[in-house]
Each structure stands twice: as C-alpha cells, then as structure tokens.
Amino acid sequence: MRLSYARNDIERLCGFKSKKLTMVNYVFTFIIGLLMSILFYSLLIPFYGKDITLIDMFFHGGTANRSSLPYYTVFLTFWSIAILIVKMLKLKNQRKAFELDILPEDPNFVLSPRTAREILDRIYLQVDQPSCYALLDRIDIALSNLKNLGNITGVSECLAGQASNDEDYLSNSYTILNGFIWAIPVLGFIGTVIGLSDAVGGFGKVVAKGADIEELKAALGGVTSGLSVAFETTLIALVLALIVQLFAKFVNNQEELFMDECADYCNRNIVAKMKNVNLNADENI
C-alpha cells in the first residue's frame, strides 16, 4: 500500500495549499461557503414572495422591508459548515495512517536504535510525506531521536510532548470558527435592534404629530408587525448558530478521539516494544 498525502488531501486535490493536520485553508473554505450560500438562495428564490414567512425572512426588502443581515448570517453559517466538512475529510485522510504495516509481524520484535531504522525505512517506503500525518510524524520524531533519548521514559516523554503540541494545534484550528459561531447570533441581534429602531421611530413620528386615537392604533399596529419582522433576524441567527455549534462539537469530538487513538497506538506499538535498558549501549541508527 502506497499512501500519498497529495492524492488524499482535499485541499491539494483542488489546487490549494494544504494546512497541517486538520487546519483548513480559509480561502478554499471561503469559496465553498460562498458556493453553498448561492445554492441555498437559488433553491429558495422560486418560493420567495409567496407569503411563506420561513422563506421570505431570508431575503431583504419587499413589503416587510426586511434587513439584509440574513444574507451575511447565512454566508457565515455555510462558511463555518465548509470549514467543518473539510476538517472531517482531512481527519479521514489522517486515519489512513492506521492502515499501514509499520511494525514487523514478529511477536518477539524488540525496538532498538538498530531496528528503529528498519521501521523508519518501512514508513518512508509506504508514505510519500510521513510528516503530514500526525501518527507517523510522532513515530518519526521519536525513532529518529531514539539514541539521544536513551531509554523508555525518554521516548515516552517525547511522544507525549508531540501529542501535546498536536492537541494545541488542533485547538487553535477552531479560533476562526469560534469567532464565526460568536458572530452569527450577534448579527441576528444587530438586525433585531435595527428593526426595533425603525418600528419605534416610526411610531414616535406619529405621536409627535399629535395624531388622534385611530391613527395611534394604526401606528401601534405597524410597530407590532415591525417587531415580528425584526425578531426574525435573531430567530434565523440563533437556529443557524445552534446548527454550527452542534456540528463543530461533533467534529471536535472526532478529532479528540483521533488524538487518543494516536497516543494509544504509540504506547502499544512503540513504547511497549522497547527493552527497559539504556539504548545508548546499542549501535547507532
């Protein structure tokens, strides 16, 4: 089996620069999010203007004079979804490293500086860019420094340190996404405030003119209808933010499981295969 990162990474396949682990290329996901937004509105347009509130609330203008903010809310939502989909595809590619035959099948195999070179050769024969895979990168770093580390404790600490670095990197990969999750409901609230301002402002003008009771009733009716439209932006934003948040939580959980599987693999197949002796006594790699 020959594992090629370039042929399995979605970003490289589409001609974009690939990021480490499951970090995404934001230009690539921006384009995907934009295309998804266009497709979404293309599906809604045939039903627009037919008194279907759930459809009309996503559009600007018309008799209700709706805000244009839902457009931005929808775009940020689909950009977020695009980020999460790409992360899932990149995670799927990372898991392919578990399918490789890295260690000899001999149950009596013992890991030493000499046999470590054999394992590294097996990795490079099967993978074109091992450093692009979290699991293989950990093994490569640990085995390449096996003689300098000296003992099982040193190798274990090296693997743990690399695991910590990977976890921090994955955590940082959610920085922009968390910003989007925060921004989506805020856009909804801004749209609601704008709608409230317009509705109350219109009522204030009627009151300032000294209108009679009938005119005030009509104006008040306009305020209440305006309020219902104003709260639509918050409704859209909160629902979309909830969807993105749940999806993000699912993907994050899958990444955490992957990190745990990498640590478990290294403990069972690298650390457990070493003799508890001073490795400096062995021959050079």
Short mmCIF file of C-alpha atoms in Angstrom, two decimals:
data_model
loop_
_atom_site.label_atom_id
_atom_site.label_comp_id
_atom_site.label_asym_id
_atom_site.label_seq_id
_atom_site.Cartn_x
_atom_site.Cartn_y
_atom_site.Cartn_z
CA MET A 1 0.00 0.00 0.00
CA ARG A 2 1.41 3.38 -1.03
CA LEU A 3 -0.14 6.30 0.87
CA SER A 4 0.12 9.64 -0.91
CA TYR A 5 -0.86 12.73 1.04
CA ALA A 6 -1.14 14.80 -2.13
CA ARG A 7 -3.66 12.37 -3.64
CA ASN A 8 -5.76 12.09 -0.48
CA ASP A 9 -5.86 15.63 0.87
CA ILE A 10 -8.94 17.52 -0.37
CA GLU A 11 -7.18 20.90 -0.44
CA ARG A 12 -4.27 19.70 -2.55
CA LEU A 13 -6.60 17.85 -4.88
CA CYS A 14 -8.39 21.15 -5.53
CA GLY A 15 -5.13 23.03 -6.11
CA PHE A 16 -4.89 24.84 -2.76
CA LYS A 17 -2.11 24.87 -0.21
CA SER A 18 -2.76 22.29 2.47
CA LYS A 19 -2.55 23.10 6.16
CA LYS A 20 -1.14 20.81 8.86
CA LEU A 21 -3.35 18.09 10.39
CA THR A 22 -6.99 19.27 10.17
CA MET A 23 -6.27 23.00 9.96
CA VAL A 24 -8.07 24.31 6.86
CA ASN A 25 -7.17 26.71 4.08
CA TYR A 26 -9.59 29.60 4.65
CA VAL A 27 -9.52 30.78 1.05
CA PHE A 28 -10.61 27.31 -0.04
CA THR A 29 -13.40 27.10 2.56
CA PHE A 30 -14.48 30.69 1.76
CA ILE A 31 -15.11 29.68 -1.85
CA ILE A 32 -17.00 26.57 -0.78
CA GLY A 33 -19.10 28.56 1.69
CA LEU A 34 -19.91 31.15 -0.96
CA LEU A 35 -20.99 28.49 -3.46
CA MET A 36 -23.14 26.78 -0.82
CA SER A 37 -24.79 30.11 0.02
CA ILE A 38 -25.55 30.78 -3.64
CA LEU A 39 -27.02 27.29 -4.00
CA PHE A 40 -29.12 27.81 -0.86
CA TYR A 41 -30.68 31.03 -2.16
CA SER A 42 -31.12 29.53 -5.62
CA LEU A 43 -33.31 26.87 -4.03
CA LEU A 44 -35.33 29.48 -2.10
CA ILE A 45 -35.88 32.02 -4.90
CA PRO A 46 -38.73 30.08 -6.60
CA PHE A 47 -40.71 30.27 -3.34
CA TYR A 48 -39.90 33.90 -2.49
CA GLY A 49 -42.81 36.36 -2.42
CA LYS A 50 -45.49 33.70 -1.96
CA ASP A 51 -46.32 34.66 1.64
CA ILE A 52 -44.19 31.87 3.10
CA THR A 53 -42.65 33.52 6.15
CA LEU A 54 -39.98 30.85 6.63
CA ILE A 55 -38.77 31.61 3.11
CA ASP A 56 -39.29 35.38 2.96
CA MET A 57 -37.40 36.04 6.19
CA PHE A 58 -34.13 35.08 4.46
CA PHE A 59 -34.49 37.89 1.91
CA HIS A 60 -34.08 41.67 2.02
CA GLY A 61 -36.68 44.23 1.02
CA GLY A 62 -40.27 43.69 -0.02
CA THR A 63 -43.34 44.99 1.81
CA ALA A 64 -41.87 43.93 5.16
CA ASN A 65 -38.66 45.91 4.47
CA ARG A 66 -36.53 43.19 5.96
CA SER A 67 -32.88 43.67 6.87
CA SER A 68 -30.10 42.46 4.58
CA LEU A 69 -28.26 40.92 7.55
CA PRO A 70 -29.67 37.40 6.97
CA TYR A 71 -27.52 37.25 3.83
CA TYR A 72 -24.37 37.66 5.90
CA THR A 73 -25.66 35.31 8.57
CA VAL A 74 -26.32 32.59 6.01
CA PHE A 75 -22.91 33.10 4.40
CA LEU A 76 -21.03 32.84 7.71
CA THR A 77 -23.05 29.72 8.51
CA PHE A 78 -22.12 27.99 5.27
CA TRP A 79 -18.50 29.13 5.56
CA SER A 80 -18.45 27.51 9.01
CA ILE A 81 -20.04 24.34 7.65
CA ALA A 82 -17.48 24.27 4.83
CA ILE A 83 -14.66 24.50 7.40
CA LEU A 84 -16.10 21.59 9.37
CA ILE A 85 -16.67 19.43 6.29
CA VAL A 86 -13.08 19.98 5.12
CA LYS A 87 -11.82 19.19 8.63
CA MET A 88 -13.75 15.91 8.55
CA LEU A 89 -12.27 14.99 5.16
CA LYS A 90 -8.76 15.82 6.37
CA LEU A 91 -9.35 13.77 9.52
CA LYS A 92 -10.45 10.83 7.37
CA ASN A 93 -7.16 11.13 5.48
CA GLN A 94 -5.21 11.21 8.76
CA ARG A 95 -6.81 7.94 9.84
CA LYS A 96 -5.40 6.17 6.79
CA ALA A 97 -2.05 6.01 8.60
CA PHE A 98 -3.50 3.36 10.95
CA GLU A 99 -3.92 1.02 7.97
CA LEU A 100 -0.18 0.86 7.24
CA ASP A 101 2.03 -2.10 8.20
CA ILE A 102 4.67 -0.23 10.11
CA LEU A 103 5.94 -2.89 12.53
CA PRO A 104 7.16 -6.42 11.68
CA GLU A 105 4.68 -9.20 12.39
CA ASP A 106 7.21 -10.99 14.61
CA PRO A 107 5.71 -11.05 18.15
CA ASN A 108 9.23 -11.12 19.61
CA PHE A 109 10.25 -7.92 17.81
CA VAL A 110 12.16 -5.54 20.08
CA LEU A 111 12.61 -1.87 19.32
CA SER A 112 16.18 -0.60 19.49
CA PRO A 113 18.24 2.05 17.67
CA ARG A 114 19.07 -0.56 15.02
CA THR A 115 15.55 -1.84 14.44
CA ALA A 116 14.21 1.73 14.63
CA ARG A 117 15.93 2.44 11.34
CA GLU A 118 14.11 -0.53 9.82
CA ILE A 119 10.77 0.88 10.94
CA LEU A 120 11.57 4.31 9.56
CA ASP A 121 12.53 2.74 6.24
CA ARG A 122 9.21 0.86 6.18
CA ILE A 123 7.35 4.13 6.79
CA TYR A 124 9.12 6.04 4.02
CA LEU A 125 8.57 3.17 1.59
CA GLN A 126 4.82 3.30 2.19
CA VAL A 127 4.20 7.04 2.58
CA ASP A 128 5.43 9.91 0.45
CA GLN A 129 5.15 12.58 3.19
CA PRO A 130 5.06 10.99 6.66
CA SER A 131 5.38 14.37 8.41
CA CYS A 132 1.93 15.33 7.09
CA TYR A 133 0.33 12.56 9.15
CA ALA A 134 0.08 13.12 12.91
CA LEU A 135 0.67 9.46 13.82
CA LEU A 136 3.64 8.96 11.50
CA ASP A 137 5.16 12.29 12.44
CA ARG A 138 5.17 11.30 16.13
CA ILE A 139 6.77 7.95 15.36
CA ASP A 140 9.33 9.54 13.03
CA ILE A 141 10.42 12.12 15.61
CA ALA A 142 10.63 9.59 18.44
CA LEU A 143 12.56 6.96 16.48
CA SER A 144 14.86 9.44 14.80
CA ASN A 145 15.97 10.60 18.24
CA LEU A 146 15.87 7.20 19.87
CA LYS A 147 19.59 7.04 20.66
CA ASN A 148 19.62 10.55 22.12
CA LEU A 149 16.54 9.86 24.24
CA GLY A 150 18.31 6.90 25.81
CA ASN A 151 15.51 4.95 27.48
CA ILE A 152 11.81 4.12 27.51
CA THR A 153 10.98 7.12 29.68
CA GLY A 154 12.68 9.48 27.24
CA VAL A 155 10.80 8.05 24.25
CA SER A 156 7.52 8.16 26.14
CA GLU A 157 8.08 11.78 27.11
CA CYS A 158 8.96 12.66 23.53
CA LEU A 159 5.74 11.11 22.24
CA ALA A 160 3.72 12.82 24.97
CA GLY A 161 5.28 16.17 24.13
CA GLN A 162 4.48 15.79 20.44
CA ALA A 163 0.93 14.72 21.31
CA SER A 164 0.53 17.87 23.41
CA ASN A 165 1.76 20.02 20.51
CA ASP A 166 -0.72 18.37 18.14
CA GLU A 167 -3.59 18.91 20.56
CA ASP A 168 -2.69 22.58 20.94
CA TYR A 169 -2.54 22.93 17.15
CA LEU A 170 -5.95 21.33 16.72
CA SER A 171 -7.37 23.58 19.42
CA ASN A 172 -6.02 26.65 17.60
CA SER A 173 -7.65 25.44 14.38
CA TYR A 174 -11.02 26.35 15.92
CA THR A 175 -10.14 30.01 16.60
CA ILE A 176 -11.71 31.42 13.43
CA LEU A 177 -14.63 29.02 13.61
CA ASN A 178 -15.39 30.01 17.21
CA GLY A 179 -15.35 33.63 16.04
CA PHE A 180 -17.97 32.79 13.42
CA ILE A 181 -20.12 30.97 15.97
CA TRP A 182 -19.99 34.11 18.11
CA ALA A 183 -20.62 36.48 15.18
CA ILE A 184 -23.68 34.68 13.74
CA PRO A 185 -26.06 35.37 16.67
CA VAL A 186 -24.59 38.87 17.09
CA LEU A 187 -25.59 39.66 13.50
CA GLY A 188 -29.08 38.48 14.37
CA PHE A 189 -29.23 40.76 17.38
CA ILE A 190 -27.99 43.71 15.31
CA GLY A 191 -30.73 43.06 12.76
CA THR A 192 -33.31 42.98 15.52
CA VAL A 193 -32.06 46.25 17.01
CA ILE A 194 -32.25 47.89 13.59
CA GLY A 195 -35.80 46.61 13.14
CA LEU A 196 -36.81 47.78 16.61
CA SER A 197 -35.31 51.20 15.95
CA ASP A 198 -37.24 51.59 12.68
CA ALA A 199 -40.51 50.38 14.19
CA VAL A 200 -40.35 52.54 17.32
CA GLY A 201 -39.01 55.50 15.36
CA GLY A 202 -41.99 55.38 13.02
CA PHE A 203 -44.40 55.27 15.95
CA GLY A 204 -42.59 58.21 17.55
CA LYS A 205 -43.12 60.34 14.48
CA VAL A 206 -46.86 59.67 14.59
CA VAL A 207 -47.03 60.59 18.27
CA ALA A 208 -45.03 63.78 17.67
CA LYS A 209 -47.60 64.93 15.10
CA GLY A 210 -50.34 64.78 17.74
CA ALA A 211 -52.33 62.12 15.91
CA ASP A 212 -55.79 61.05 17.12
CA ILE A 213 -56.54 57.70 18.72
CA GLU A 214 -57.30 55.93 15.46
CA GLU A 215 -54.02 57.00 13.91
CA LEU A 216 -52.21 55.92 17.05
CA LYS A 217 -53.84 52.49 16.88
CA ALA A 218 -52.82 52.11 13.26
CA ALA A 219 -49.28 53.22 14.07
CA LEU A 220 -49.12 50.85 17.02
CA GLY A 221 -50.21 48.01 14.76
CA GLY A 222 -47.35 48.88 12.46
CA VAL A 223 -44.96 48.74 15.41
CA THR A 224 -46.08 45.25 16.44
CA SER A 225 -45.84 43.92 12.89
CA GLY A 226 -42.45 45.58 12.55
CA LEU A 227 -41.29 43.92 15.76
CA SER A 228 -42.23 40.48 14.43
CA VAL A 229 -40.11 41.11 11.35
CA ALA A 230 -37.27 42.48 13.48
CA PHE A 231 -37.09 39.34 15.61
CA GLU A 232 -36.88 37.15 12.50
CA THR A 233 -33.19 38.01 12.12
CA THR A 234 -32.49 36.80 15.66
CA LEU A 235 -34.51 33.64 15.06
CA ILE A 236 -32.52 32.84 11.90
CA ALA A 237 -29.20 33.58 13.58
CA LEU A 238 -29.87 31.56 16.73
CA VAL A 239 -31.05 28.50 14.80
CA LEU A 240 -28.09 28.61 12.42
CA ALA A 241 -25.62 29.20 15.25
CA LEU A 242 -27.04 26.19 17.09
CA ILE A 243 -26.60 24.00 14.00
CA VAL A 244 -22.99 25.12 13.53
CA GLN A 245 -22.21 24.72 17.24
CA LEU A 246 -23.53 21.15 17.34
CA PHE A 247 -21.68 20.23 14.15
CA ALA A 248 -18.47 21.78 15.49
CA LYS A 249 -18.82 19.85 18.73
CA PHE A 250 -19.20 16.59 16.81
CA VAL A 251 -16.12 17.24 14.65
CA ASN A 252 -14.08 18.34 17.66
CA ASN A 253 -15.04 15.14 19.48
CA GLN A 254 -13.90 13.06 16.49
CA GLU A 255 -10.55 14.87 16.47
CA GLU A 256 -10.08 14.26 20.18
CA LEU A 257 -10.81 10.56 19.67
CA PHE A 258 -8.24 10.51 16.88
CA MET A 259 -5.62 12.08 19.16
CA ASP A 260 -6.35 9.44 21.81
CA GLU A 261 -6.04 6.67 19.22
CA CYS A 262 -2.66 8.03 18.10
CA ALA A 263 -1.40 8.07 21.70
CA ASP A 264 -2.69 4.56 22.32
CA TYR A 265 -1.09 3.27 19.09
CA CYS A 266 2.29 4.73 20.03
CA ASN A 267 2.15 3.27 23.53
CA ARG A 268 1.19 -0.20 22.31
CA ASN A 269 3.43 -0.39 19.26
CA ILE A 270 6.43 1.79 20.08
CA VAL A 271 6.94 2.14 23.82
CA ALA A 272 5.75 -1.41 24.60
CA LYS A 273 8.21 -2.86 22.05
CA MET A 274 11.25 -1.35 23.74
CA LYS A 275 13.51 -3.07 26.23
CA ASN A 276 13.92 -1.32 29.54
CA VAL A 277 17.64 -0.80 29.03
CA ASN A 278 19.92 2.06 28.24
CA LEU A 279 19.55 2.45 24.49
CA ASN A 280 22.87 4.28 24.20
CA ALA A 281 24.54 0.92 24.60
CA ASP A 282 23.04 -0.24 21.33
CA GLU A 283 24.54 0.53 17.96
CA ASN A 284 23.92 3.79 16.14
CA ILE A 285 20.88 4.21 13.98
#
